[in-house]
Amino acid sequence: MSASSAPDISPKVCLHCGSPILSDDGTHPEGSSDDFCCRGCKAAYELVNGLGLSSYYQRRCIDPDSKPLRPEDHEAETDLSAHVQTDSDGIHTLHLMVEGIHCAACVWLIETILGRQPDVVQARMNMTTRRLILRWQGDGSASALVEPINRIGYRLVPYDPAALNLETVRHEKELLRCMAVAGFAAGNVMLLSVSIWAGVDMGEYTRDMFHWLSALIAFPTIAYTIRPFSRSALAALRNGRTNMDVPITLGVMLAALMSLWETIHGGHHAYFDAAVTLLFFLLIGRYLDSRARGQARSAAEHLLALGAQAVTVLRDDGSRVVLPPRQVEVGMVVLVAAGERIGVDGVVRDGQSDVDTSLITGESLPVSIKTGDKVFAGTMNLSSPLQLTVQAVGEGTLLAEIVRMMEVAEQGRASYVALADRVARYYAPVVHIMALLTFSGWMIFTTAPWQQALLTAVSVLIITCPCAIALAVPVVQVIASGRLLRRGVLLKSATALERLTAVDTVVFDKTGTLTLGKPVLERPDSAPWSTEDLRIAAGMAANSRHPLSRALVSSCLAPVLDGIEEIPGKGLRMVQADGETLLGSRSFCAVSHEQGITSEGPELWLRRPGREAVQFRFSDALRPDAAEVVRALQGKGIQVELLSGDREPVVRRMATALGISHWQAEASPADKCARLEKLQGAGRKVLMVGDGLNDAPALAAATVSLSPSTAVDVSQTAADAVFQGERLSPVLEVLEVAKKSDRLVRGNFGLALAYNAVTIPMAVMGMVTPLIASIAMSSSSVLVIANAMRLVKGRPS
C-alpha cells in the first residue's frame, strides 16, 4: 500500500467531551459518529453552537482527573421542586451543586445559558464551592430551567456540602498511596544501585541479577505511581497542548524502557533508581499542592452549617413543631430556648435575655435583648427563652449574606497562579523540542546507531526534567511551614507566603485580635469598692454564665452564695433578712448617671442594703506586645489600620494608645469588606488580622489573612494562617518568613536554570550518559533543598 493511500490511524476524540471515539477494535460504538462519541454529545454540541456559545470550546481547560463532560442518554430526571424556596415577592430560589466543573469557561457557559432564559432573575456559579444559586420568577419549573445544563453533560444535584469533599479526598488518598509506594520502592532500588556504583569488580551475571531485581521493583511501581502525571499528560496532548507532566511522564517511561533494554542486552548501566526517585519527590509536591487547594471550599460550608440549626415553631393552637430553617416562613413565631443557637433573623416578640452576638459583631460581651429588638441567625441565646417573629430565613438572613460575601472573595482568589506553574507553562514545550532535536541531530549528522541517538535524547529529557523546578516552591513551603509551626503559626494556604511578600498594609480587628478578648476587672487607684464588696459580688457572680460575672469570679477566691436569682438582661438578686442585694447594670441597681466614674468600657454595680452602690469597671486587656508590634510594622514602612465593630470612644482610645492614625469604629462586615476593596483598588496589598465571624468576609477578601487560635472556627478556616498564644509577634514572624521564602524560591529557580544552562549543552553533545544525567538531576534537587534549608535558621521576630 502506498503512503498516499494509508488509512488515517490518528486517534479521534469527541468534539464535545474529548473522549476517544473509536472502540478498542477500531470500530465506532453504537450511536457514535466521526466527530462524536455518542448521540448525547452530538446534541450537546449542537445546543452550545445553536446558542452562539461556541467560544466555550476554545476557553475551556479539561481536568484530566474528572469524569468527561458526556450527557447520559438514559439518566433519570431528578425532581427539584422539593428544594425550591419562594419568597414573599414570588421569586423562586434553588441551590444546586454542579458536578463536572473544570475551569472558568464552565462557569461562564452555565451562567450564560441560564441567564438567557427570560424568567431567570439571577444565575451565579461559584467555582470554588461548585455551588449554583438560581433565582427566577413565574411558573416555570426548576427542572425545565436547568434541563439545557443537563443536556450539555453537567450533573446537577441539590446542594450538599458533604459531597463536595468526596472527589478531593479520593484524589489525595491516591496521591498518598502512590507516594508511599514510590518511597518504599526508591529506597530498595537505591540499595541495589549503590551496590553496582560501589566500584566493586562484580561479575556481569551478578550485575545483571541486580538490574533484573531493580526492574522487578521499578516497573510495577512506575505503572502504579505515574498515573497522576500520565493522565494529565495524555489529556494535555489530546487537547493539542503540553504541560509540566508531559516531560515527567516521558522522562520516567523512556528511562525505564531504556534501562530494561540495557538489562535485556547485558548493558553496564540501568536507570531504574532515577525514575522511581524522581516520581517520589514529585508526588510529595503534588500532594502538598492538593492539600492546599482543598482549603478554600470549607469556609463557606462551615458558615452554612451555623444556619442549619433546627427551629422550634409555635403554632396558633399553642403546639410546637421542630422544622429545618428552609421550611420556616416569614411571619411565623419561633421559640428559642436558653443556650440554643438562633436559626433565623427575627424580632423579639416576648422575653428578655442576653444574646452572644460575637459571631456577627465580633464582640465578646453579650447584648441585652428585649421585646422589639432584632436578632440574627447564628447568634446564641444565653440566659432566658425568647419568642421571635421571623423576618428572614435561609438566603435572606445576615448569615447568608456573609456567606455570599465570602464566596465572592474566594472566587476572586481562585484565579491566583503559582510562580512554578507560570514557569512550567513555557518550560515544558522547550524540553520536548530540545530532546526531539537532539535525537534528530544525532541521526542526521552522526553515524551513531539509533540506540545511541535515543540514549542521548533520554539523557536530555532526564537532565532537563523539571524536578528542581517542581521542588523549588514546595520544599520552601514545607520548611517555612515547619519553622512557623515551631513558632506557633499554622500556615494553611499554599500561596499565602507568596502573597505575604507583597504586603504593605496591615488591618487589625480590635476585640480578640489586638486585645485578648476577655474582660478583666480593673484595679482602681482609689478604692470605690472594698475587699468585702468584691467577695460578695464574686460569690453572687458564681451563679451566672455572663462573661463579666466570670471575670469577677476569676479575680477573687470567694464561696458561692445561695439563693441567687438571675434577672435576664439585667443582673443578679439575692434576698436576705436585711434586704436585697443587687449586682448588675446601672439601671438595675438604680444608680444615677451622675454617680460613680463614667466608664467607656463595661461595668457592673453592686448595691447592698443600707450602703452606697459601688462600681466594678472592666477592660479588655491589650495583648502584651501589641504596641511593640504596631511600632515594628510602622518602622518597616507598613501602613497599619484598625477596623472594629465596637463603639467609637473605645476604638479611638485604643488607636491613640497604639499610635494608629487610620481607624474606623462600628464597622459592619460589609463596611470592613468595602474598606479593604478601597485599599486594594488603590494598589495596596492588605494583610487582614481578625478573629470574629464578622471578620470572616474581610479575611477572605484581603490579599492575605491571619487569625488567632481563639477565633471562631469559621474565621480560622477563612484565614490563610492561624497563630497561637497571647502575643501578637507572629504577625511579624509570618511577614519575615514570607520575605525570606520569596528570596529562596527565586534563588531556587536561579539554581535550577543555571544547572540547565550548564548541563543541557553537555547532554546534547553526548557527553552525559543517562546515569550521569540522573545523578545531575538528583544533585540539582538536593541543591535546591539545601538552599531552602537556610530558612530553618533565624531567631523569632
CSV table of N, CA and C in Angstrom, one decimal, residues 429-517:
chain,number,residue,atom,x,y,z
A,429,PRO,N,7.3,22.8,26.9
A,429,PRO,CA,7.5,22.7,25.4
A,429,PRO,C,9.0,22.7,25.0
A,430,VAL,N,9.7,23.6,25.6
A,430,VAL,CA,11.2,23.7,25.3
A,430,VAL,C,11.9,22.4,25.5
A,431,VAL,N,11.6,21.7,26.6
A,431,VAL,CA,12.2,20.4,26.9
A,431,VAL,C,11.9,19.4,25.8
A,432,HIS,N,10.7,19.3,25.4
A,432,HIS,CA,10.3,18.3,24.4
A,432,HIS,C,11.0,18.6,23.0
A,433,ILE,N,11.0,19.8,22.6
A,433,ILE,CA,11.6,20.2,21.4
A,433,ILE,C,13.1,19.9,21.4
A,434,MET,N,13.7,20.2,22.5
A,434,MET,CA,15.1,20.0,22.7
A,434,MET,C,15.5,18.5,22.6
A,435,ALA,N,14.7,17.7,23.2
A,435,ALA,CA,15.0,16.2,23.1
A,435,ALA,C,14.8,15.7,21.7
A,436,LEU,N,13.8,16.2,21.0
A,436,LEU,CA,13.5,15.7,19.7
A,436,LEU,C,14.6,16.2,18.7
A,437,LEU,N,15.0,17.5,18.9
A,437,LEU,CA,16.1,18.0,18.0
A,437,LEU,C,17.4,17.2,18.3
A,438,THR,N,17.6,16.9,19.5
A,438,THR,CA,18.9,16.1,19.9
A,438,THR,C,18.8,14.7,19.1
A,439,PHE,N,17.7,14.0,19.2
A,439,PHE,CA,17.6,12.7,18.6
A,439,PHE,C,17.8,12.9,17.1
A,440,SER,N,17.1,13.9,16.5
A,440,SER,CA,17.2,14.1,15.0
A,440,SER,C,18.6,14.5,14.6
A,441,GLY,N,19.3,15.4,15.4
A,441,GLY,CA,20.6,15.8,15.0
A,441,GLY,C,21.6,14.6,15.1
A,442,TRP,N,21.5,13.8,16.0
A,442,TRP,CA,22.4,12.6,16.1
A,442,TRP,C,22.1,11.6,14.9
A,443,MET,N,20.9,11.5,14.5
A,443,MET,CA,20.6,10.6,13.4
A,443,MET,C,21.0,11.1,12.1
A,444,ILE,N,21.0,12.5,11.9
A,444,ILE,CA,21.3,13.1,10.6
A,444,ILE,C,22.8,13.4,10.5
A,445,PHE,N,23.4,14.0,11.6
A,445,PHE,CA,24.7,14.5,11.4
A,445,PHE,C,25.8,13.5,12.0
A,446,THR,N,25.5,12.4,12.5
A,446,THR,CA,26.5,11.5,13.0
A,446,THR,C,26.2,10.1,12.4
A,447,THR,N,27.1,9.2,12.6
A,447,THR,CA,27.0,7.8,12.2
A,447,THR,C,26.6,6.9,13.3
A,448,ALA,N,26.3,7.5,14.4
A,448,ALA,CA,25.9,6.7,15.6
A,448,ALA,C,24.7,5.9,15.4
A,449,PRO,N,24.5,4.7,15.9
A,449,PRO,CA,23.3,4.0,15.8
A,449,PRO,C,22.1,4.6,16.5
A,450,TRP,N,20.9,4.2,16.1
A,450,TRP,CA,19.7,4.9,16.7
A,450,TRP,C,19.6,4.7,18.2
A,451,GLN,N,20.2,3.6,18.7
A,451,GLN,CA,20.2,3.4,20.2
A,451,GLN,C,21.0,4.5,20.9
A,452,GLN,N,22.1,4.8,20.3
A,452,GLN,CA,22.9,5.9,20.9
A,452,GLN,C,22.2,7.2,20.8
A,453,ALA,N,21.5,7.5,19.6
A,453,ALA,CA,20.8,8.7,19.5
A,453,ALA,C,19.6,8.8,20.5
A,454,LEU,N,18.9,7.7,20.7
A,454,LEU,CA,17.8,7.7,21.6
A,454,LEU,C,18.3,7.8,23.0
A,455,LEU,N,19.5,7.2,23.3
A,455,LEU,CA,20.1,7.3,24.7
A,455,LEU,C,20.4,8.7,25.0
A,456,THR,N,21.0,9.4,24.0
A,456,THR,CA,21.3,10.9,24.2
A,456,THR,C,20.1,11.7,24.4
A,457,ALA,N,19.0,11.4,23.6
A,457,ALA,CA,17.7,12.1,23.8
A,457,ALA,C,17.1,11.9,25.2
A,458,VAL,N,17.2,10.6,25.7
A,458,VAL,CA,16.8,10.3,27.0
A,458,VAL,C,17.6,11.1,28.0
A,459,SER,N,18.9,11.2,27.8
A,459,SER,CA,19.7,12.0,28.7
A,459,SER,C,19.3,13.4,28.8
A,460,VAL,N,18.9,14.0,27.6
A,460,VAL,CA,18.4,15.4,27.6
A,460,VAL,C,17.1,15.5,28.4
A,461,LEU,N,16.2,14.5,28.2
A,461,LEU,CA,14.9,14.6,28.9
A,461,LEU,C,15.1,14.4,30.4
A,462,ILE,N,16.0,13.5,30.8
A,462,ILE,CA,16.2,13.3,32.2
A,462,ILE,C,16.9,14.5,32.9
A,463,ILE,N,17.9,15.0,32.2
A,463,ILE,CA,18.7,16.1,32.8
A,463,ILE,C,18.0,17.4,32.8
A,464,THR,N,17.0,17.6,31.9
A,464,THR,CA,16.2,18.8,31.8
A,464,THR,C,14.8,18.5,32.5
A,465,CYS,N,14.6,17.3,33.1
A,465,CYS,CA,13.3,17.1,33.8
A,465,CYS,C,13.1,18.1,34.9
A,466,PRO,N,12.0,18.7,35.0
A,466,PRO,CA,11.8,19.8,35.9
A,466,PRO,C,11.6,19.4,37.3
A,467,CYS,N,12.4,18.5,37.8
A,467,CYS,CA,12.3,18.1,39.2
A,467,CYS,C,12.7,19.3,40.1
A,468,ALA,N,13.8,19.9,39.8
A,468,ALA,CA,14.3,21.0,40.6
A,468,ALA,C,13.3,22.2,40.6
A,469,ILE,N,12.7,22.4,39.4
A,469,ILE,CA,11.7,23.5,39.3
A,469,ILE,C,10.5,23.1,40.1
A,470,ALA,N,10.1,21.8,40.0
A,470,ALA,CA,8.9,21.4,40.7
A,470,ALA,C,9.1,21.4,42.2
A,471,LEU,N,10.3,21.3,42.7
A,471,LEU,CA,10.6,21.3,44.1
A,471,LEU,C,10.9,22.7,44.6
A,472,ALA,N,11.1,23.6,43.7
A,472,ALA,CA,11.6,25.0,44.1
A,472,ALA,C,10.6,25.6,45.0
A,473,VAL,N,9.3,25.5,44.8
A,473,VAL,CA,8.3,26.1,45.6
A,473,VAL,C,7.9,25.2,46.8
A,474,PRO,N,7.5,23.9,46.5
A,474,PRO,CA,7.1,23.1,47.6
A,474,PRO,C,8.1,22.9,48.8
A,475,VAL,N,9.3,22.7,48.4
A,475,VAL,CA,10.3,22.5,49.5
A,475,VAL,C,10.4,23.7,50.4
A,476,VAL,N,10.4,24.9,49.8
A,476,VAL,CA,10.4,26.1,50.7
A,476,VAL,C,9.2,26.2,51.5
A,477,GLN,N,8.0,25.8,50.9
A,477,GLN,CA,6.8,25.9,51.7
A,477,GLN,C,6.8,24.9,52.9
A,478,VAL,N,7.3,23.7,52.7
A,478,VAL,CA,7.4,22.7,53.7
A,478,VAL,C,8.3,23.2,54.9
A,479,ILE,N,9.5,23.7,54.5
A,479,ILE,CA,10.4,24.2,55.6
A,479,ILE,C,9.9,25.5,56.2
A,480,ALA,N,9.3,26.4,55.5
A,480,ALA,CA,8.7,27.6,56.1
A,480,ALA,C,7.5,27.2,57.0
A,481,SER,N,6.7,26.2,56.6
A,481,SER,CA,5.6,25.8,57.4
A,481,SER,C,6.1,25.2,58.7
A,482,GLY,N,7.2,24.4,58.6
A,482,GLY,CA,7.8,23.8,59.8
A,482,GLY,C,8.3,24.9,60.8
A,483,ARG,N,9.0,25.9,60.2
A,483,ARG,CA,9.5,26.9,61.1
A,483,ARG,C,8.4,27.7,61.8
A,484,LEU,N,7.4,28.1,61.0
A,484,LEU,CA,6.3,28.8,61.6
A,484,LEU,C,5.5,28.0,62.6
A,485,LEU,N,5.4,26.6,62.3
A,485,LEU,CA,4.7,25.8,63.3
A,485,LEU,C,5.4,25.7,64.6
A,486,ARG,N,6.7,25.7,64.5
A,486,ARG,CA,7.5,25.7,65.8
A,486,ARG,C,7.4,27.1,66.5
A,487,ARG,N,7.0,28.1,65.8
A,487,ARG,CA,6.8,29.4,66.4
A,487,ARG,C,5.3,29.7,66.7
A,488,GLY,N,4.5,28.6,66.6
A,488,GLY,CA,3.1,28.7,67.0
A,488,GLY,C,2.2,29.3,65.9
A,489,VAL,N,2.6,29.2,64.6
A,489,VAL,CA,1.8,29.6,63.5
A,489,VAL,C,1.5,28.5,62.5
A,490,LEU,N,0.2,28.2,62.3
A,490,LEU,CA,-0.2,27.2,61.3
A,490,LEU,C,-0.5,27.8,60.0
A,491,LEU,N,0.4,27.5,59.0
A,491,LEU,CA,0.2,28.0,57.6
A,491,LEU,C,-0.7,27.1,56.9
A,492,LYS,N,-1.9,27.7,56.3
A,492,LYS,CA,-2.9,26.8,55.8
A,492,LYS,C,-3.0,26.9,54.2
A,493,SER,N,-2.5,27.9,53.6
A,493,SER,CA,-2.6,28.1,52.2
A,493,SER,C,-1.3,28.0,51.5
A,494,ALA,N,-1.3,27.3,50.3
A,494,ALA,CA,0.0,27.1,49.6
A,494,ALA,C,0.5,28.4,49.0
A,495,THR,N,-0.4,29.4,48.7
A,495,THR,CA,0.0,30.6,48.1
A,495,THR,C,0.1,31.8,49.1
A,496,ALA,N,-0.1,31.5,50.4
A,496,ALA,CA,0.0,32.6,51.4
A,496,ALA,C,1.3,33.2,51.5
A,497,LEU,N,2.4,32.4,51.5
A,497,LEU,CA,3.8,33.0,51.6
A,497,LEU,C,4.0,34.0,50.4
A,498,GLU,N,3.6,33.6,49.2
A,498,GLU,CA,3.9,34.4,48.1
A,498,GLU,C,3.1,35.7,48.2
A,499,ARG,N,1.9,35.7,48.7
A,499,ARG,CA,1.1,36.9,48.8
A,499,ARG,C,1.5,37.7,50.0
A,500,LEU,N,2.1,37.1,51.0
A,500,LEU,CA,2.6,37.9,52.2
A,500,LEU,C,3.8,38.8,51.8
A,501,THR,N,4.6,38.4,50.8
A,501,THR,CA,5.7,39.1,50.4
A,501,THR,C,5.4,40.5,49.9
A,502,ALA,N,4.2,40.7,49.4
A,502,ALA,CA,3.8,42.0,48.8
A,502,ALA,C,3.1,42.9,49.8
A,503,VAL,N,2.9,42.4,51.0
A,503,VAL,CA,2.0,43.2,52.0
A,503,VAL,C,2.7,44.6,52.3
A,504,ASP,N,1.8,45.6,52.1
A,504,ASP,CA,2.3,47.0,52.5
A,504,ASP,C,1.3,47.6,53.5
A,505,THR,N,0.2,46.9,53.8
A,505,THR,CA,-0.8,47.4,54.7
A,505,THR,C,-1.3,46.3,55.6
A,506,VAL,N,-1.4,46.5,56.9
A,506,VAL,CA,-1.9,45.6,57.9
A,506,VAL,C,-3.1,46.2,58.5
A,507,VAL,N,-4.3,45.5,58.4
A,507,VAL,CA,-5.5,45.9,59.0
A,507,VAL,C,-5.9,45.0,60.2
A,508,PHE,N,-6.0,45.6,61.4
A,508,PHE,CA,-6.3,44.8,62.6
A,508,PHE,C,-7.8,45.0,63.0
A,509,ASP,N,-8.4,43.9,63.4
A,509,ASP,CA,-9.6,43.9,64.2
A,509,ASP,C,-9.2,44.3,65.7
A,510,LYS,N,-10.2,44.7,66.5
A,510,LYS,CA,-9.8,45.1,67.9
A,510,LYS,C,-10.0,43.9,68.8
A,511,THR,N,-11.2,43.6,69.2
A,511,THR,CA,-11.5,42.6,70.2
A,511,THR,C,-11.1,41.2,69.8
A,512,GLY,N,-10.2,40.6,70.6
A,512,GLY,CA,-9.7,39.3,70.3
A,512,GLY,C,-8.5,39.2,69.4
A,513,THR,N,-8.2,40.4,68.9
A,513,THR,CA,-7.0,40.5,67.9
A,513,THR,C,-5.9,41.3,68.5
A,514,LEU,N,-6.2,42.6,68.6
A,514,LEU,CA,-5.3,43.5,69.4
A,514,LEU,C,-5.4,43.3,70.9
A,515,THR,N,-6.6,42.9,71.3
A,515,THR,CA,-6.8,42.6,72.7
A,515,THR,C,-7.0,41.1,72.9
A,516,LEU,N,-7.1,40.7,74.1
A,516,LEU,CA,-7.2,39.2,74.4
A,516,LEU,C,-8.6,38.7,74.3
A,517,GLY,N,-9.6,39.7,74.2
A,517,GLY,CA,-11.0,39.2,74.0
A,517,GLY,C,-11.6,38.8,75.3
